[in-house]
Amino acid sequence: MQSKSGLLRAHLARKTGCNLETIRYYEKVGLLPEPPRSANGYRVYPPELAQRLQFILRSRDLGFTMEEIRSLLVLIDKGEQTCAEVMGRTQTHLDQVRRRISSLKQIEATLAATLSQCTGENIPDCPILESLGGLDRSSQLP
Amino acid sequence: MQSKSGLLRAHLARKTGCNLETIRYYEKVGLLPEPPRSANGYRVYPPELAQRLQFILRSRDLGFTMEEIRSLLVLIDKGEQTCAEVMGRTQTHLDQVRRRISSLKQIEATLAATLSQCTGENIPDCPILESLGGLDRSSQLP
DNA sequence: CTTGAGTCTGTAGTTCCTACAGACCCTACA
DNA sequence: TGTAGGGTCTGTAGGAACTACAGACTCAAG
């Protein structure tokens, strides 16, 4: 049962790597419009909806929140996207990602350093435990 | 009402930037131990609990799940593990942190690349939207 | 002695999914 | 023709990690 004009839900799910139920969920919350139905009532996804789902999933993978994704989609939907607007949002997100990376690098350095101090012997005061406790949050995300 | 030996909940919340209720939630799920109470039954947080909360929040900011945070805390709450055990757990977390960093770097690269294609002018077809939509998700997060 | 701010408990709501349950529908194979 | 198997539909429940009440208590200040 495969309409030539689109994919059934499970097929779309497999193709995009999206969870089956998540597709229905995105429809429910309005990220995906209601797709046309076949005679028996099954959802049939035309290529443009498949692409829209790809976009959503890709954005999700990149760490955009639902609201951010929604606002990106609004820009697409209203056609007259000002490129600058999209650029701004992307830049903001990129900054966020970069802050996150540098925080993680601090943690990495701390863990690596403490690990290198550790002999693996069974001594009472483990240096790892000492240094983990000492991490502060002064340089955190906004 | 400020015990000299610690902070009240709201004070701790302000100091750490943590939501008031979240503190109680962490107590409920066992990340924070039950703090001592003042005569009237108010929670009074000694400095070591404040520090523990800092640690939890910092880990959370860095994207660790509750379970990951929980096992990090196990390192701090030195049970009867041998140093070698602690070392092993630390290594595991270090690996995780490194994987997380490299995932984020991929994201960073993608965002930066798409951004660099953008002129900021008001043209109809925004390259960011194109590339987000067009990218396949074959090289996604683990 | 009242007002306002802080605390307590328990419970309900939020976000972003994910997983059933029970009922159709369709194809294939014996 | 029958039935086994898959797929689909709807609605609803659950989970993770919070977040926000509601209603009662406590306490210092004016």
Short mmCIF file of C-alpha atoms (C1' of nucleotides) in Angstrom, two decimals:
data_model
loop_
_atom_site.label_atom_id
_atom_site.label_comp_id
_atom_site.label_asym_id
_atom_site.label_seq_id
_atom_site.Cartn_x
_atom_site.Cartn_y
_atom_site.Cartn_z
CA MET A 1 0.00 0.00 0.00
CA GLN A 2 2.11 2.81 -1.26
CA SER A 3 0.60 5.81 -2.94
CA LYS A 4 2.80 7.00 -5.73
CA SER A 5 2.39 10.55 -4.45
CA GLY A 6 3.88 10.00 -1.00
CA LEU A 7 4.97 7.85 1.88
CA LEU A 8 3.04 6.20 4.65
CA ARG A 9 3.99 7.08 8.16
CA ALA A 10 6.18 4.08 8.93
CA HIS A 11 7.98 4.50 5.66
CA LEU A 12 8.64 8.14 6.37
CA ALA A 13 9.84 7.21 9.83
CA ARG A 14 12.30 4.68 8.46
CA LYS A 15 13.50 7.03 5.79
CA THR A 16 14.17 9.89 8.19
CA GLY A 17 15.19 7.87 11.24
CA CYS A 18 12.40 9.52 13.17
CA ASN A 19 10.35 7.68 15.72
CA LEU A 20 6.97 6.67 14.33
CA GLU A 21 4.99 8.37 17.06
CA THR A 22 7.06 11.51 16.95
CA ILE A 23 5.76 12.23 13.47
CA ARG A 24 2.21 12.23 14.76
CA TYR A 25 3.32 14.33 17.68
CA TYR A 26 4.83 16.99 15.42
CA GLU A 27 1.55 17.10 13.57
CA LYS A 28 -0.31 17.50 16.82
CA VAL A 29 1.80 20.44 17.96
CA GLY A 30 1.67 22.07 14.55
CA LEU A 31 5.23 21.66 13.29
CA LEU A 32 3.94 19.44 10.51
CA PRO A 33 0.65 20.23 8.79
CA GLU A 34 -1.98 17.54 8.51
CA PRO A 35 -1.03 15.47 5.49
CA PRO A 36 -3.53 14.29 2.90
CA ARG A 37 -5.14 10.92 3.59
CA SER A 38 -5.53 7.94 1.38
CA ALA A 39 -8.98 6.40 0.77
CA ASN A 40 -8.68 4.29 3.89
CA GLY A 41 -7.69 7.21 6.06
CA TYR A 42 -3.95 6.61 6.19
CA ARG A 43 -1.64 9.60 6.21
CA VAL A 44 0.24 10.04 2.96
CA TYR A 45 3.27 12.28 3.10
CA PRO A 46 4.23 14.12 -0.08
CA PRO A 47 7.93 14.87 -0.63
CA GLU A 48 7.72 18.42 0.70
CA LEU A 49 6.44 17.16 4.03
CA ALA A 50 9.22 14.62 4.17
CA GLN A 51 11.67 17.44 3.61
CA ARG A 52 10.04 19.54 6.27
CA LEU A 53 10.43 16.69 8.72
CA GLN A 54 14.09 16.36 7.74
CA PHE A 55 14.52 20.01 8.50
CA ILE A 56 12.91 19.64 11.89
CA LEU A 57 14.98 16.60 12.81
CA ARG A 58 18.17 18.16 11.60
CA SER A 59 17.53 21.28 13.62
CA ARG A 60 16.72 19.17 16.63
CA ASP A 61 20.00 17.30 16.24
CA LEU A 62 21.76 20.63 16.15
CA GLY A 63 20.30 21.46 19.50
CA PHE A 64 17.60 23.92 18.54
CA THR A 65 14.65 23.89 20.91
CA MET A 66 11.14 23.31 19.62
CA GLU A 67 10.40 27.01 19.85
CA GLU A 68 13.51 27.87 17.91
CA ILE A 69 12.57 25.32 15.28
CA ARG A 70 9.06 26.69 15.20
CA SER A 71 10.31 30.17 14.58
CA LEU A 72 12.64 28.98 11.84
CA LEU A 73 9.69 27.24 10.20
CA VAL A 74 7.62 30.40 10.44
CA LEU A 75 10.32 32.17 8.49
CA ILE A 76 10.13 29.49 5.84
CA ASP A 77 6.36 29.48 5.76
CA LYS A 78 5.86 33.14 5.31
CA GLY A 79 8.10 33.03 2.27
CA GLU A 80 9.46 36.54 2.68
CA GLN A 81 12.24 35.33 4.95
CA THR A 82 14.65 38.03 5.76
CA CYS A 83 17.93 36.26 5.58
CA ALA A 84 19.33 38.50 8.29
CA GLU A 85 16.78 37.23 10.76
CA VAL A 86 17.71 33.63 10.15
CA MET A 87 21.36 34.57 10.31
CA GLY A 88 20.86 36.19 13.68
CA ARG A 89 19.18 33.19 15.16
CA THR A 90 21.80 30.87 13.82
CA GLN A 91 24.59 33.04 15.18
CA THR A 92 23.00 33.08 18.61
CA HIS A 93 22.78 29.35 18.57
CA LEU A 94 26.34 28.98 17.38
CA ASP A 95 27.50 31.12 20.29
CA GLN A 96 25.62 28.86 22.65
CA VAL A 97 27.21 25.77 21.20
CA ARG A 98 30.65 27.32 21.51
CA ARG A 99 30.16 28.22 25.14
CA ARG A 100 29.06 24.70 25.76
CA ILE A 101 32.16 23.30 24.13
CA SER A 102 34.48 25.42 26.20
CA SER A 103 32.72 24.43 29.41
CA LEU A 104 33.10 20.80 28.49
CA LYS A 105 36.75 21.31 27.72
CA GLN A 106 37.26 22.62 31.23
CA ILE A 107 35.67 19.52 32.62
CA GLU A 108 37.69 17.37 30.30
CA ALA A 109 40.91 18.98 31.46
CA THR A 110 39.97 18.52 35.08
CA LEU A 111 39.04 14.88 34.63
CA ALA A 112 42.15 14.14 32.58
CA ALA A 113 44.43 15.87 35.05
CA THR A 114 43.03 14.12 38.06
CA LEU A 115 43.09 10.82 36.29
CA SER A 116 46.76 11.21 35.54
CA GLN A 117 47.44 11.72 39.25
CA CYS A 118 45.79 8.45 40.10
CA THR A 119 48.01 5.43 40.63
CA GLY A 120 45.20 2.91 40.69
CA GLU A 121 46.45 1.68 44.00
CA ASN A 122 44.14 1.25 46.88
CA ILE A 123 44.93 4.37 48.81
CA PRO A 124 42.46 5.99 51.19
CA ASP A 125 42.40 9.54 49.77
CA CYS A 126 41.71 9.42 46.08
CA PRO A 127 42.85 12.59 44.32
CA ILE A 128 40.03 12.29 41.81
CA LEU A 129 37.39 12.72 44.45
CA GLU A 130 39.17 15.76 45.83
CA SER A 131 39.26 17.59 42.53
CA LEU A 132 35.74 16.74 41.42
CA GLY A 133 34.38 18.34 44.54
CA GLY A 134 36.34 21.48 43.80
CA LEU A 135 34.73 22.38 40.49
CA ASP A 136 32.91 25.65 40.65
CA ARG A 137 30.22 27.05 38.37
CA SER A 138 31.59 30.54 38.05
CA SER A 139 32.15 30.21 34.33
CA GLN A 140 28.88 28.74 33.29
CA LEU A 141 26.35 29.20 30.53
CA PRO A 142 24.10 32.27 30.57
CA MET B 1 16.21 34.13 59.94
CA GLN B 2 19.63 33.03 58.92
CA SER B 3 21.38 30.29 60.78
CA LYS B 4 25.07 30.97 61.00
CA SER B 5 25.72 27.37 59.95
CA GLY B 6 23.98 27.54 56.60
CA LEU B 7 21.54 29.01 54.13
CA LEU B 8 17.80 28.80 53.84
CA ARG B 9 16.39 27.41 50.65
CA ALA B 10 15.58 30.69 48.93
CA HIS B 11 18.98 32.05 49.80
CA LEU B 12 20.66 28.99 48.38
CA ALA B 13 18.53 29.28 45.27
CA ARG B 14 19.56 32.89 44.73
CA LYS B 15 23.18 32.15 45.39
CA THR B 16 23.36 29.26 42.93
CA GLY B 17 20.89 30.54 40.38
CA CYS B 18 18.88 27.40 40.89
CA ASN B 19 15.10 27.37 40.87
CA LEU B 20 13.67 27.22 44.36
CA GLU B 21 11.62 24.12 43.75
CA THR B 22 14.38 22.32 41.95
CA ILE B 23 16.36 22.17 45.17
CA ARG B 24 13.55 20.31 46.84
CA TYR B 25 13.22 18.11 43.76
CA TYR B 26 16.88 17.10 43.93
CA GLU B 27 16.37 16.18 47.52
CA LYS B 28 13.36 14.08 46.59
CA VAL B 29 15.22 12.12 43.93
CA GLY B 30 18.26 11.68 46.15
CA LEU B 31 20.86 13.90 44.52
CA LEU B 32 20.92 16.09 47.59
CA PRO B 33 20.69 14.53 51.04
CA GLU B 34 18.09 15.81 53.45
CA PRO B 35 19.62 18.88 55.05
CA PRO B 36 19.42 19.59 58.75
CA ARG B 37 16.37 21.57 59.85
CA SER B 38 16.14 24.60 62.05
CA ALA B 39 13.90 24.61 65.12
CA ASN B 40 10.90 25.64 63.04
CA GLY B 41 11.47 22.92 60.48
CA TYR B 42 13.11 25.02 57.79
CA ARG B 43 15.86 23.43 55.73
CA VAL B 44 19.29 24.80 56.54
CA TYR B 45 21.99 24.14 53.97
CA PRO B 46 25.56 23.89 55.19
CA PRO B 47 28.34 24.98 52.79
CA GLU B 48 29.10 21.45 51.63
CA LEU B 49 25.53 21.00 50.45
CA ALA B 50 25.69 24.32 48.65
CA GLN B 51 28.83 23.10 46.92
CA ARG B 52 27.20 19.84 46.04
CA LEU B 53 24.31 21.71 44.45
CA GLN B 54 26.79 23.83 42.50
CA PHE B 55 28.33 20.67 41.18
CA ILE B 56 24.97 19.24 40.16
CA LEU B 57 23.97 22.43 38.39
CA ARG B 58 27.25 22.69 36.60
CA SER B 59 26.99 19.12 35.39
CA ARG B 60 23.43 19.76 34.30
CA ASP B 61 24.50 22.82 32.35
CA LEU B 62 27.00 20.65 30.58
CA GLY B 63 24.26 18.34 29.44
CA PHE B 64 24.79 15.38 31.73
CA THR B 65 21.66 13.42 32.43
CA MET B 66 20.46 12.89 35.96
CA GLU B 67 21.81 9.36 35.94
CA GLU B 68 25.21 10.55 34.82
CA ILE B 69 25.22 13.18 37.51
CA ARG B 70 24.18 10.59 40.01
CA SER B 71 27.13 8.39 39.17
CA LEU B 72 29.47 11.37 39.24
CA LEU B 73 28.23 12.08 42.72
CA VAL B 74 28.97 8.53 43.70
CA LEU B 75 32.60 9.39 43.08
CA ILE B 76 32.28 12.20 45.58
CA ASP B 77 30.40 10.13 48.10
CA LYS B 78 33.31 7.76 48.40
CA GLY B 79 31.64 4.54 49.40
CA GLU B 80 33.78 1.50 49.73
CA GLN B 81 35.10 1.61 46.18
CA THR B 82 38.74 1.01 45.58
CA CYS B 83 40.74 3.71 43.92
CA ALA B 84 40.89 1.61 40.78
CA GLU B 85 37.11 1.54 40.62
CA VAL B 86 36.95 5.27 40.94
CA MET B 87 39.55 5.57 38.25
CA GLY B 88 37.49 3.43 35.93
CA ARG B 89 34.37 5.50 36.42
CA THR B 90 36.29 8.67 35.90
CA GLN B 91 37.70 7.35 32.67
CA THR B 92 34.21 6.44 31.51
CA HIS B 93 33.00 9.93 32.20
CA LEU B 94 36.00 11.42 30.52
CA ASP B 95 35.24 9.38 27.41
CA GLN B 96 31.68 10.60 27.52
CA VAL B 97 32.78 14.19 27.84
CA ARG B 98 35.08 13.77 24.88
CA ARG B 99 32.35 12.26 22.75
CA ARG B 100 30.10 15.11 23.72
CA ILE B 101 32.73 17.62 22.73
CA SER B 102 33.25 16.08 19.34
CA SER B 103 29.52 15.96 18.68
CA LEU B 104 29.25 19.59 19.56
CA LYS B 105 32.18 20.39 17.33
CA GLN B 106 30.39 18.80 14.41
CA ILE B 107 27.39 20.93 15.16
CA GLU B 108 29.58 23.97 15.47
CA ALA B 109 31.19 23.29 12.12
CA THR B 110 27.83 22.88 10.42
CA LEU B 111 26.43 26.03 11.91
CA ALA B 112 29.55 28.02 11.12
CA ALA B 113 29.66 26.76 7.55
CA THR B 114 26.05 27.58 6.84
CA LEU B 115 26.46 30.94 8.46
CA SER B 116 29.45 31.78 6.32
CA GLN B 117 27.37 31.23 3.19
CA CYS B 118 24.96 33.86 4.30
CA THR B 119 25.34 37.41 3.07
CA GLY B 120 22.75 38.92 5.37
CA GLU B 121 21.05 40.52 2.42
CA ASN B 122 17.39 40.18 1.89
CA ILE B 123 17.38 37.57 -0.79
CA PRO B 124 14.53 35.18 -1.33
CA ASP B 125 16.43 31.92 -0.92
CA CYS B 126 18.31 31.88 2.36
CA PRO B 127 21.26 29.49 2.16
CA ILE B 128 20.92 28.61 5.82
CA LEU B 129 17.43 27.34 5.32
CA GLU B 130 18.52 25.52 2.20
CA SER B 131 21.36 23.75 3.88
CA LEU B 132 19.43 22.89 6.98
CA GLY B 133 16.67 21.42 4.87
CA GLY B 134 18.95 19.79 2.38
CA LEU B 135 21.46 18.19 4.67
CA ASP B 136 20.93 14.55 5.17
CA ARG B 137 21.03 13.17 8.63
CA SER B 138 23.34 10.28 7.94
CA SER B 139 26.15 11.84 9.95
CA GLN B 140 24.26 12.60 13.07
CA LEU B 141 24.94 12.26 16.76
CA PRO B 142 25.70 8.82 18.19
"C1'" DC C 1 -1.69 42.76 66.04
"C1'" DT C 2 -1.61 42.73 61.45
"C1'" DT C 3 1.04 42.55 57.19
"C1'" DG C 4 4.24 40.61 54.22
"C1'" DA C 5 7.65 37.57 53.24
"C1'" DG C 6 9.48 33.19 53.86
"C1'" DT C 7 8.79 28.18 54.67
"C1'" DC C 8 6.40 23.68 54.71
"C1'" DT C 9 3.82 19.72 52.32
"C1'" DG C 10 1.68 17.57 48.52
"C1'" DT C 11 0.16 17.59 44.03
"C1'" DA C 12 -0.60 19.18 39.32
"C1'" DG C 13 1.25 21.08 35.13
"C1'" DT C 14 5.00 21.63 31.47
"C1'" DT C 15 8.01 20.06 27.53
"C1'" DC C 16 9.24 16.78 24.30
"C1'" DC C 17 8.65 13.01 23.33
"C1'" DT C 18 7.67 7.51 23.53
"C1'" DA C 19 4.76 3.58 24.24
"C1'" DC C 20 0.80 1.15 24.64
"C1'" DA C 21 -4.33 -0.47 23.86
"C1'" DG C 22 -8.02 -1.64 21.15
"C1'" DA C 23 -10.02 -1.31 16.72
"C1'" DC C 24 -9.68 -1.20 11.66
"C1'" DC C 25 -7.64 -2.44 7.04
"C1'" DC C 26 -4.97 -5.01 3.60
"C1'" DT C 27 -2.14 -8.60 1.54
"C1'" DA C 28 -0.45 -13.20 1.22
"C1'" DC C 29 -0.45 -17.77 1.70
"C1'" DA C 30 -2.71 -22.45 2.61
"C1'" DT D 1 -12.26 -18.91 2.19
"C1'" DG D 2 -9.87 -18.14 6.27
"C1'" DT D 3 -6.49 -16.54 9.06
"C1'" DA D 4 -1.92 -14.83 10.19
"C1'" DG D 5 0.98 -10.90 9.77
"C1'" DG D 6 1.68 -6.55 9.19
"C1'" DG D 7 0.32 -1.83 8.78
"C1'" DT D 8 -2.73 2.10 10.23
"C1'" DC D 9 -5.98 4.75 13.16
"C1'" DT D 10 -7.38 7.12 17.65
"C1'" DG D 11 -6.76 8.30 22.30
"C1'" DT D 12 -4.40 8.07 26.36
"C1'" DA D 13 -0.62 6.99 29.68
"C1'" DG D 14 4.05 7.18 30.94
"C1'" DG D 15 8.80 9.15 31.58
"C1'" DA D 16 12.49 12.62 32.47
"C1'" DA D 17 13.53 16.71 34.57
"C1'" DC D 18 11.79 20.06 36.17
"C1'" DT D 19 8.34 24.14 37.58
"C1'" DA D 20 4.37 26.06 39.65
"C1'" DC D 21 0.70 26.23 42.43
"C1'" DA D 22 -2.49 25.70 46.90
"C1'" DG D 23 -3.25 25.91 51.57
"C1'" DA D 24 -1.25 26.03 56.05
"C1'" DC D 25 2.43 27.50 59.23
"C1'" DT D 26 6.18 30.78 61.09
"C1'" DC D 27 8.35 34.94 62.00
"C1'" DA D 28 10.25 39.75 62.08
"C1'" DA D 29 8.84 44.55 61.45
"C1'" DG D 30 5.81 48.35 61.80
#
